[in-house]
């Protein structure tokens, strides 16, 4: 039961409570929380936060959560004055229940002594300053301890040489103006699939949809939200409609989406060959249909992304130790939130790409990378399981998507425990997709 603060995105409350994104209106926040009144017995109440147009507060075990808007466009970092811009969590000394941990970059900000917390955050690539007089502030993050919790005094007659250890009991996260402009943009400098065609790099974080998604937003599963006439591809081998996997944003001034369709045969997805027609990435509006793609007649409709629900049944055929061909399936749909990576993870992924560049003979020798890798992301300098993209120049890298082949995974995608990659033409109007494994 953890509260996760998500930089640039918002807060993930303990399940089954919803995730609350920066940019939501007060009404939208209330609507998301209303179904969970039984889990919030104290209710959701208006609060006063200096400089905010609105604020709401509620209790969770051991803590108080406060959500507030910005204060106006003329104030630095406030963004849109009427939407959620600030999230605060404070220890509640009057609550005897075990307190919810509060995570930031995977670190419990109330669970470490202040100076050790600073070191842990630095290890994640966040250059926070040393705590000073009970506070620590860095861009969008602010922590402090209550004046009501004094540190242990020094021995009588002696002046302490160092500040005594203490813990923070309040944290606030706000969305900066830079984070509000979260969408990657074209760099204009890429010449091939190993370059950064779009920056900054953003994680693609899947969030279950509570109702059908009908807007042109990034997502997995559900029905395609077409921006032009529907164009459902067919398998060139069987003539059957391909499976709709998801839609991904195409960075740039104009609103465009790239729609991914894949064949599925015996539990394996198409797209191993980027131009065989069993994996198609369509761009709308104004995009070109790839020459190898077979588009069905008007009204063509195929299957959409699903998940497997359980192990193989008695007597069923089992494809491996983790999933079965005859497992029951359920259609699924997810929002794809574009989230900033931690500085440490972003740097580690650049180092991984630089090492692969060295192995291809295209760059200087660099140390072997040992940091985190976020497989599902859009933009940035890419890296590949084999060290080389499955398409040649001048195709540009757009996104990567790891597979999820097992029963119990949130959705089913089988790339042989590999990763799929989307690419765009230099003008951004035509797509390619291929997957590979180590």
PDB file of C-alpha atoms in Angstrom, residues 1-5 12-14 60-63 89-91 97-104 106-112:
ATOM      1  CA  UNK A   1       0.000   0.000   0.000  1.00  0.00           C
ATOM      2  CA  UNK A   2       2.271   2.735  -1.340  1.00  0.00           C
ATOM      3  CA  UNK A   3       1.751   6.285  -2.563  1.00  0.00           C
ATOM      4  CA  UNK A   4       4.026   6.820  -5.576  1.00  0.00           C
ATOM      5  CA  UNK A   5       4.915  10.372  -6.597  1.00  0.00           C
ATOM      6  CA  UNK A  12      -0.294   6.777  -8.068  1.00  0.00           C
ATOM      7  CA  UNK A  13      -2.467   6.108  -5.031  1.00  0.00           C
ATOM      8  CA  UNK A  14      -2.615   2.680  -3.347  1.00  0.00           C
ATOM      9  CA  UNK A  60      -4.999   7.640   3.949  1.00  0.00           C
ATOM     10  CA  UNK A  61      -3.484   5.469   6.693  1.00  0.00           C
ATOM     11  CA  UNK A  62      -1.033   7.631   8.614  1.00  0.00           C
ATOM     12  CA  UNK A  63      -0.920  10.463   6.070  1.00  0.00           C
ATOM     13  CA  UNK A  89       1.647  14.313   1.430  1.00  0.00           C
ATOM     14  CA  UNK A  90       2.150  14.832   5.178  1.00  0.00           C
ATOM     15  CA  UNK A  91       2.495  12.465   8.094  1.00  0.00           C
ATOM     16  CA  UNK A  97      -2.514   3.243  11.763  1.00  0.00           C
ATOM     17  CA  UNK A  98       0.741   2.184  10.060  1.00  0.00           C
ATOM     18  CA  UNK A  99       1.485   4.952   7.578  1.00  0.00           C
ATOM     19  CA  UNK A 100       1.472   4.446   3.814  1.00  0.00           C
ATOM     20  CA  UNK A 101       5.020   4.579   2.433  1.00  0.00           C
ATOM     21  CA  UNK A 102       5.516   7.522   0.072  1.00  0.00           C
ATOM     22  CA  UNK A 103       7.735   6.627  -2.878  1.00  0.00           C
ATOM     23  CA  UNK A 104       9.710   8.867  -5.221  1.00  0.00           C
ATOM     24  CA  UNK A 106      11.369   3.991  -5.818  1.00  0.00           C
ATOM     25  CA  UNK A 107      12.632   5.511  -2.538  1.00  0.00           C
ATOM     26  CA  UNK A 108      10.484   5.921   0.582  1.00  0.00           C
ATOM     27  CA  UNK A 109      10.974   9.635   1.293  1.00  0.00           C
ATOM     28  CA  UNK A 110       9.680   9.313   4.862  1.00  0.00           C
ATOM     29  CA  UNK A 111      11.573   6.112   5.576  1.00  0.00           C
ATOM     30  CA  UNK A 112      15.160   7.396   5.385  1.00  0.00           C
TER      31      UNK A 112
END
